[in-house]
């Protein structure tokens, strides 16, 4: 079945780096744009990044621009998010999401990132 | 990248219809037909309910419908059922080639 599985979350100290991964299965990964979306505890959804199917274009929310890099490996059906200079306000569940017609149609279960000293 | 504006909460009785609004600008909602809506039950993953303003993915009940007028989009749920109680979020593509969500609306089925 169509599935996205995130990994790499955990407890990180402020200022530290983190790399999230997402393994896709059940669909032709290379056909789709992919995105990262996060949700802070008790808060709403926040789009943070997307990457086109061939990696030719990426874009980021202002809140993470300059500190984050999204990438993908179509041969491995995998999506990545490298985040640097993490802040307490980056604490959230991070979702790997498939993009279709600029809608988010398939979501992973999410991975929790906690930034705390 | 300002968030789209949604009411914090709406409520309705079983069988009634409710509408949730999502207000943006000509740079997002008003500029593209890439408005989508998501349902999220507590502790669960969001689910796509409407895409491209008014299209329903396979498996989504036809009690859910979407529309847009100018810079505002709407999600209407007809024949409210208890299981419709959840948080709802709208999203839109923007002229900056980014995406933006609304702040979310909590639907209470009375």
CSV table of N, CA and C in Angstrom, one decimal, chain B:
chain,number,residue,atom,x,y,z
B,1,UNK,N,4.7,35.5,4.3
B,1,UNK,CA,3.9,34.2,4.3
B,1,UNK,C,2.9,34.2,5.4
B,2,UNK,N,1.9,35.1,5.4
B,2,UNK,CA,0.9,35.1,6.4
B,2,UNK,C,0.0,34.0,6.3
B,3,UNK,N,-0.4,33.4,7.4
B,3,UNK,CA,-1.4,32.3,7.4
B,3,UNK,C,-2.7,32.8,6.9
B,4,UNK,N,-3.4,31.9,6.2
B,4,UNK,CA,-4.8,32.1,5.8
B,4,UNK,C,-5.7,32.3,7.1
B,5,UNK,N,-6.8,33.0,7.0
B,5,UNK,CA,-7.6,33.2,8.1
B,5,UNK,C,-8.8,32.3,8.2
B,6,UNK,N,-8.9,31.6,9.2
B,6,UNK,CA,-10.1,30.7,9.5
B,6,UNK,C,-10.7,31.0,10.8
B,7,UNK,N,-12.0,30.8,11.0
B,7,UNK,CA,-12.6,31.0,12.3
B,7,UNK,C,-12.0,29.9,13.2
B,8,UNK,N,-11.8,30.3,14.5
B,8,UNK,CA,-11.3,29.4,15.5
B,8,UNK,C,-12.2,28.2,15.7
B,9,UNK,N,-13.5,28.4,15.7
B,9,UNK,CA,-14.4,27.3,16.0
B,9,UNK,C,-15.7,27.5,15.3
B,10,UNK,N,-16.3,26.4,14.9
B,10,UNK,CA,-17.7,26.4,14.4
B,10,UNK,C,-18.4,25.2,15.1
B,11,UNK,N,-19.7,25.3,15.1
B,11,UNK,CA,-20.5,24.1,15.7
B,11,UNK,C,-21.8,23.9,14.9
B,12,UNK,N,-22.3,22.8,15.0
B,12,UNK,CA,-23.6,22.5,14.4
B,12,UNK,C,-24.2,21.2,15.0
B,13,UNK,N,-25.4,21.0,14.8
B,13,UNK,CA,-26.1,19.8,15.3
B,13,UNK,C,-26.1,18.7,14.2
B,14,UNK,N,-26.3,17.5,14.6
B,14,UNK,CA,-26.3,16.4,13.6
B,14,UNK,C,-27.4,16.7,12.6
B,15,UNK,N,-27.1,16.4,11.4
B,15,UNK,CA,-28.0,16.6,10.3
B,15,UNK,C,-27.9,18.0,9.7
B,16,UNK,N,-27.4,19.0,10.4
B,16,UNK,CA,-27.3,20.3,9.8
B,16,UNK,C,-26.1,20.5,8.9
B,17,UNK,N,-26.1,21.6,8.3
B,17,UNK,CA,-24.9,22.0,7.4
B,17,UNK,C,-24.1,23.1,8.0
B,18,UNK,N,-22.8,23.0,7.9
B,18,UNK,CA,-22.0,24.1,8.4
B,18,UNK,C,-21.0,24.5,7.3
B,19,UNK,N,-20.5,25.7,7.3
B,19,UNK,CA,-19.5,26.2,6.4
B,19,UNK,C,-18.3,26.8,7.1
B,20,UNK,N,-17.1,26.4,6.7
B,20,UNK,CA,-15.9,27.0,7.3
B,20,UNK,C,-15.3,27.9,6.2
B,21,UNK,N,-14.9,29.1,6.6
B,21,UNK,CA,-14.3,30.0,5.6
B,21,UNK,C,-12.8,30.0,5.8
B,22,UNK,N,-12.2,30.4,4.7
B,22,UNK,CA,-10.7,30.5,4.6
B,22,UNK,C,-10.4,31.7,3.8
B,23,UNK,N,-9.9,32.8,4.4
B,23,UNK,CA,-9.7,34.0,3.7
B,23,UNK,C,-8.2,34.3,3.5
B,24,UNK,N,-7.9,34.6,2.3
B,24,UNK,CA,-6.5,34.9,2.0
B,24,UNK,C,-6.4,36.2,1.2
B,25,UNK,N,-5.6,36.3,0.2
B,25,UNK,CA,-5.4,37.5,-0.6
B,25,UNK,C,-5.3,37.1,-2.1
B,26,UNK,N,-5.1,38.0,-2.9
B,26,UNK,CA,-5.0,37.8,-4.4
B,26,UNK,C,-3.6,37.1,-4.7
B,27,UNK,N,-2.8,37.0,-3.7
B,27,UNK,CA,-1.5,36.3,-3.8
B,27,UNK,C,-1.5,34.9,-3.5
B,28,UNK,N,-2.6,34.4,-2.9
B,28,UNK,CA,-2.8,33.0,-2.6
B,28,UNK,C,-4.1,32.5,-3.1
B,29,UNK,N,-5.1,32.5,-2.2
B,29,UNK,CA,-6.4,31.9,-2.5
B,29,UNK,C,-7.0,32.5,-3.8
B,30,UNK,N,-6.9,33.8,-3.9
B,30,UNK,CA,-7.6,34.5,-5.0
B,30,UNK,C,-6.8,34.3,-6.3
B,31,UNK,N,-5.6,33.9,-6.2
B,31,UNK,CA,-4.7,33.9,-7.4
B,31,UNK,C,-4.6,32.5,-8.1
B,32,UNK,N,-5.0,31.5,-7.4
B,32,UNK,CA,-4.9,30.1,-7.9
B,32,UNK,C,-6.0,29.2,-7.5
B,33,UNK,N,-6.3,28.2,-8.3
B,33,UNK,CA,-7.3,27.2,-7.9
B,33,UNK,C,-6.6,26.1,-7.2
B,34,UNK,N,-5.7,26.4,-6.4
B,34,UNK,CA,-4.9,25.3,-5.6
B,34,UNK,C,-5.3,25.5,-4.1
B,35,UNK,N,-6.5,25.5,-3.8
B,35,UNK,CA,-6.9,25.5,-2.4
B,35,UNK,C,-7.3,24.1,-2.0
B,36,UNK,N,-6.9,23.6,-0.9
B,36,UNK,CA,-7.2,22.3,-0.4
B,36,UNK,C,-7.6,22.4,1.1
B,37,UNK,N,-8.3,21.3,1.5
B,37,UNK,CA,-8.8,21.2,2.9
B,37,UNK,C,-8.5,19.9,3.5
B,38,UNK,N,-8.2,20.0,4.8
B,38,UNK,CA,-7.7,18.8,5.6
B,38,UNK,C,-8.6,18.6,6.8
B,39,UNK,N,-8.8,17.4,7.2
B,39,UNK,CA,-9.5,17.0,8.4
B,39,UNK,C,-8.5,16.4,9.3
B,40,UNK,N,-8.4,16.8,10.6
B,40,UNK,CA,-7.5,16.1,11.5
B,40,UNK,C,-8.2,15.8,12.8
B,41,UNK,N,-8.4,14.6,13.1
B,41,UNK,CA,-8.9,14.2,14.4
B,41,UNK,C,-7.8,14.2,15.5
B,42,UNK,N,-8.1,14.4,16.8
B,42,UNK,CA,-7.1,14.5,17.8
B,42,UNK,C,-6.2,13.3,17.8
B,43,UNK,N,-4.9,13.6,17.7
B,43,UNK,CA,-3.9,12.5,17.8
B,43,UNK,C,-3.7,11.8,16.5
B,44,UNK,N,-4.4,12.2,15.4
B,44,UNK,CA,-4.3,11.5,14.1
B,44,UNK,C,-3.6,12.4,13.1
B,45,UNK,N,-3.3,11.7,12.0
B,45,UNK,CA,-2.7,12.4,10.9
B,45,UNK,C,-3.7,13.1,10.0
B,46,UNK,N,-3.4,14.3,9.5
B,46,UNK,CA,-4.4,15.0,8.7
B,46,UNK,C,-4.8,14.2,7.4
B,47,UNK,N,-6.0,14.4,7.0
B,47,UNK,CA,-6.5,13.7,5.8
B,47,UNK,C,-7.0,14.7,4.8
B,48,UNK,N,-6.6,14.5,3.6
B,48,UNK,CA,-7.0,15.4,2.5
B,48,UNK,C,-8.5,15.2,2.2
B,49,UNK,N,-9.3,16.3,2.2
B,49,UNK,CA,-10.8,16.2,2.0
B,49,UNK,C,-11.2,16.8,0.7
B,50,UNK,N,-10.5,17.9,0.3
B,50,UNK,CA,-10.8,18.7,-0.9
B,50,UNK,C,-9.5,19.1,-1.5
B,51,UNK,N,-9.4,19.1,-2.8
B,51,UNK,CA,-8.2,19.6,-3.5
B,51,UNK,C,-8.7,20.4,-4.7
B,52,UNK,N,-7.8,21.3,-5.2
B,52,UNK,CA,-8.2,22.2,-6.3
B,52,UNK,C,-9.6,22.8,-6.1
B,53,UNK,N,-9.8,23.4,-5.0
B,53,UNK,CA,-11.0,24.2,-4.6
B,53,UNK,C,-12.2,23.3,-4.3
B,54,UNK,N,-12.5,22.4,-5.2
B,54,UNK,CA,-13.8,21.7,-5.1
B,54,UNK,C,-13.8,20.2,-5.4
B,55,UNK,N,-12.6,19.7,-5.6
B,55,UNK,CA,-12.5,18.2,-6.0
B,55,UNK,C,-12.3,17.4,-4.7
B,56,UNK,N,-13.1,16.3,-4.7
B,56,UNK,CA,-13.0,15.3,-3.6
B,56,UNK,C,-12.1,14.1,-4.0
B,57,UNK,N,-11.2,13.8,-3.2
B,57,UNK,CA,-10.4,12.5,-3.5
B,57,UNK,C,-11.3,11.3,-3.3
B,58,UNK,N,-10.9,10.3,-4.0
B,58,UNK,CA,-11.7,9.0,-3.9
B,58,UNK,C,-11.8,8.6,-2.4
B,59,UNK,N,-13.1,8.2,-2.0
B,59,UNK,CA,-13.3,7.8,-0.7
B,59,UNK,C,-13.8,8.8,0.3
B,60,UNK,N,-13.7,10.1,-0.1
B,60,UNK,CA,-14.3,11.2,0.7
B,60,UNK,C,-15.8,11.3,0.5
B,61,UNK,N,-16.5,11.4,1.5
B,61,UNK,CA,-18.0,11.5,1.4
B,61,UNK,C,-18.4,12.8,0.6
B,62,UNK,N,-19.5,12.6,-0.2
B,62,UNK,CA,-20.0,13.8,-1.0
B,62,UNK,C,-20.7,14.8,-0.1
B,63,UNK,N,-20.7,14.5,1.2
B,63,UNK,CA,-21.2,15.5,2.2
B,63,UNK,C,-20.3,16.7,2.3
B,64,UNK,N,-19.0,16.5,1.8
B,64,UNK,CA,-18.0,17.5,1.9
B,64,UNK,C,-17.9,18.2,0.5
B,65,UNK,N,-18.0,19.5,0.5
B,65,UNK,CA,-17.8,20.3,-0.7
B,65,UNK,C,-17.1,21.5,-0.5
B,66,UNK,N,-16.4,22.0,-1.5
B,66,UNK,CA,-15.6,23.2,-1.5
B,66,UNK,C,-15.9,24.2,-2.6
B,67,UNK,N,-15.7,25.4,-2.3
B,67,UNK,CA,-15.9,26.5,-3.3
B,67,UNK,C,-15.0,27.7,-3.0
B,68,UNK,N,-15.0,28.6,-3.9
B,68,UNK,CA,-14.1,29.8,-3.8
B,68,UNK,C,-14.8,31.0,-4.4
B,69,UNK,N,-14.7,32.1,-3.8
B,69,UNK,CA,-15.1,33.4,-4.4
B,69,UNK,C,-14.1,34.5,-4.1
B,70,UNK,N,-13.5,35.0,-5.1
B,70,UNK,CA,-12.5,36.0,-4.8
B,70,UNK,C,-11.4,35.5,-4.0
B,71,UNK,N,-11.0,36.2,-2.9
B,71,UNK,CA,-9.9,35.8,-2.0
B,71,UNK,C,-10.3,34.8,-0.9
B,72,UNK,N,-11.6,34.3,-0.9
B,72,UNK,CA,-12.0,33.5,0.1
B,72,UNK,C,-12.5,32.1,-0.4
B,73,UNK,N,-12.1,31.1,0.3
B,73,UNK,CA,-12.6,29.7,0.0
B,73,UNK,C,-13.5,29.2,1.1
B,74,UNK,N,-14.3,28.2,0.9
B,74,UNK,CA,-15.2,27.7,1.9
B,74,UNK,C,-15.3,26.2,1.8
B,75,UNK,N,-15.4,25.5,2.9
B,75,UNK,CA,-15.7,24.1,3.0
B,75,UNK,C,-17.0,24.0,3.7
B,76,UNK,N,-17.9,23.3,3.0
B,76,UNK,CA,-19.3,23.0,3.5
B,76,UNK,C,-19.4,21.5,3.8
B,77,UNK,N,-19.9,21.2,5.0
B,77,UNK,CA,-20.2,19.9,5.4
B,77,UNK,C,-21.7,19.8,5.6
B,78,UNK,N,-22.4,18.9,4.8
B,78,UNK,CA,-23.8,18.8,4.9
B,78,UNK,C,-24.1,17.5,5.7
B,79,UNK,N,-25.3,17.5,6.3
B,79,UNK,CA,-25.7,16.3,7.0
B,79,UNK,C,-24.7,15.9,8.1
B,80,UNK,N,-24.4,16.9,8.9
B,80,UNK,CA,-23.4,16.7,10.0
B,80,UNK,C,-23.5,15.4,10.7
B,81,UNK,N,-22.4,14.7,10.9
B,81,UNK,CA,-22.4,13.5,11.7
B,81,UNK,C,-21.4,13.6,12.8
B,82,UNK,N,-21.6,12.9,13.9
B,82,UNK,CA,-20.7,13.0,15.1
B,82,UNK,C,-19.2,12.9,14.7
B,83,UNK,N,-19.0,12.0,13.8
B,83,UNK,CA,-17.5,11.7,13.4
B,83,UNK,C,-16.9,12.9,12.6
B,84,UNK,N,-17.7,13.8,12.2
B,84,UNK,CA,-17.2,15.0,11.5
B,84,UNK,C,-16.5,16.0,12.5
B,85,UNK,N,-16.7,15.8,13.8
B,85,UNK,CA,-16.1,16.7,14.7
B,85,UNK,C,-14.5,16.5,14.7
B,86,UNK,N,-13.8,17.5,14.4
B,86,UNK,CA,-12.4,17.5,14.1
B,86,UNK,C,-11.9,18.9,13.9
B,87,UNK,N,-10.6,19.0,13.7
B,87,UNK,CA,-10.0,20.2,13.3
B,87,UNK,C,-9.9,20.2,11.7
B,88,UNK,N,-10.2,21.4,11.1
B,88,UNK,CA,-10.1,21.5,9.7
B,88,UNK,C,-9.1,22.6,9.3
B,89,UNK,N,-8.3,22.3,8.3
B,89,UNK,CA,-7.3,23.3,7.9
B,89,UNK,C,-7.5,23.5,6.3
B,90,UNK,N,-7.4,24.8,5.9
B,90,UNK,CA,-7.3,25.0,4.5
B,90,UNK,C,-5.8,25.3,4.1
B,91,UNK,N,-5.5,25.2,2.9
B,91,UNK,CA,-4.2,25.4,2.4
B,91,UNK,C,-4.3,26.0,1.0
B,92,UNK,N,-3.3,26.8,0.6
B,92,UNK,CA,-3.3,27.4,-0.7
B,92,UNK,C,-1.8,27.5,-1.2
B,93,UNK,N,-1.7,27.4,-2.5
B,93,UNK,CA,-0.4,27.8,-3.2
B,93,UNK,C,-0.4,29.3,-3.3
B,94,UNK,N,0.9,29.8,-3.3
B,94,UNK,CA,1.0,31.3,-3.3
B,94,UNK,C,1.9,31.8,-4.5
B,95,UNK,N,1.9,33.1,-4.7
B,95,UNK,CA,2.7,33.6,-5.8
B,95,UNK,C,4.2,33.5,-5.5
B,96,UNK,N,4.6,33.2,-4.3
B,96,UNK,CA,6.0,33.0,-4.0
B,96,UNK,C,6.4,31.6,-4.2
B,97,UNK,N,5.5,30.8,-4.8
B,97,UNK,CA,5.8,29.4,-5.0
B,97,UNK,C,6.0,28.6,-3.7
B,98,UNK,N,5.3,29.1,-2.7
B,98,UNK,CA,5.2,28.4,-1.4
B,98,UNK,C,3.8,28.0,-1.2
B,99,UNK,N,3.6,27.3,-0.1
B,99,UNK,CA,2.2,26.9,0.3
B,99,UNK,C,2.0,27.5,1.7
B,100,UNK,N,0.7,27.7,2.0
B,100,UNK,CA,0.4,28.3,3.3
B,100,UNK,C,-0.9,27.7,3.8
B,101,UNK,N,-0.9,27.4,5.1
B,101,UNK,CA,-2.1,26.9,5.8
B,101,UNK,C,-2.9,28.0,6.5
B,102,UNK,N,-4.1,27.7,6.7
B,102,UNK,CA,-4.9,28.5,7.6
B,102,UNK,C,-4.6,28.1,9.1
B,103,UNK,N,-5.1,28.9,10.0
B,103,UNK,CA,-4.8,28.6,11.4
B,103,UNK,C,-5.6,27.4,12.0
B,104,UNK,N,-6.6,26.9,11.3
B,104,UNK,CA,-7.4,25.8,11.7
B,104,UNK,C,-8.7,26.2,12.3
B,105,UNK,N,-9.7,25.3,12.2
B,105,UNK,CA,-11.0,25.5,12.7
B,105,UNK,C,-11.5,24.3,13.5
B,106,UNK,N,-11.8,24.4,14.7
B,106,UNK,CA,-12.3,23.3,15.5
B,106,UNK,C,-13.8,23.2,15.3
B,107,UNK,N,-14.3,22.0,14.7
B,107,UNK,CA,-15.7,21.8,14.5
B,107,UNK,C,-16.2,20.9,15.6
B,108,UNK,N,-17.2,21.4,16.3
B,108,UNK,CA,-17.9,20.7,17.3
B,108,UNK,C,-19.3,20.3,16.9
B,109,UNK,N,-19.6,19.0,16.9
B,109,UNK,CA,-20.9,18.5,16.6
B,109,UNK,C,-21.7,18.4,17.9
B,110,UNK,N,-22.7,19.2,18.0
B,110,UNK,CA,-23.4,19.3,19.3
B,110,UNK,C,-24.2,18.1,19.7
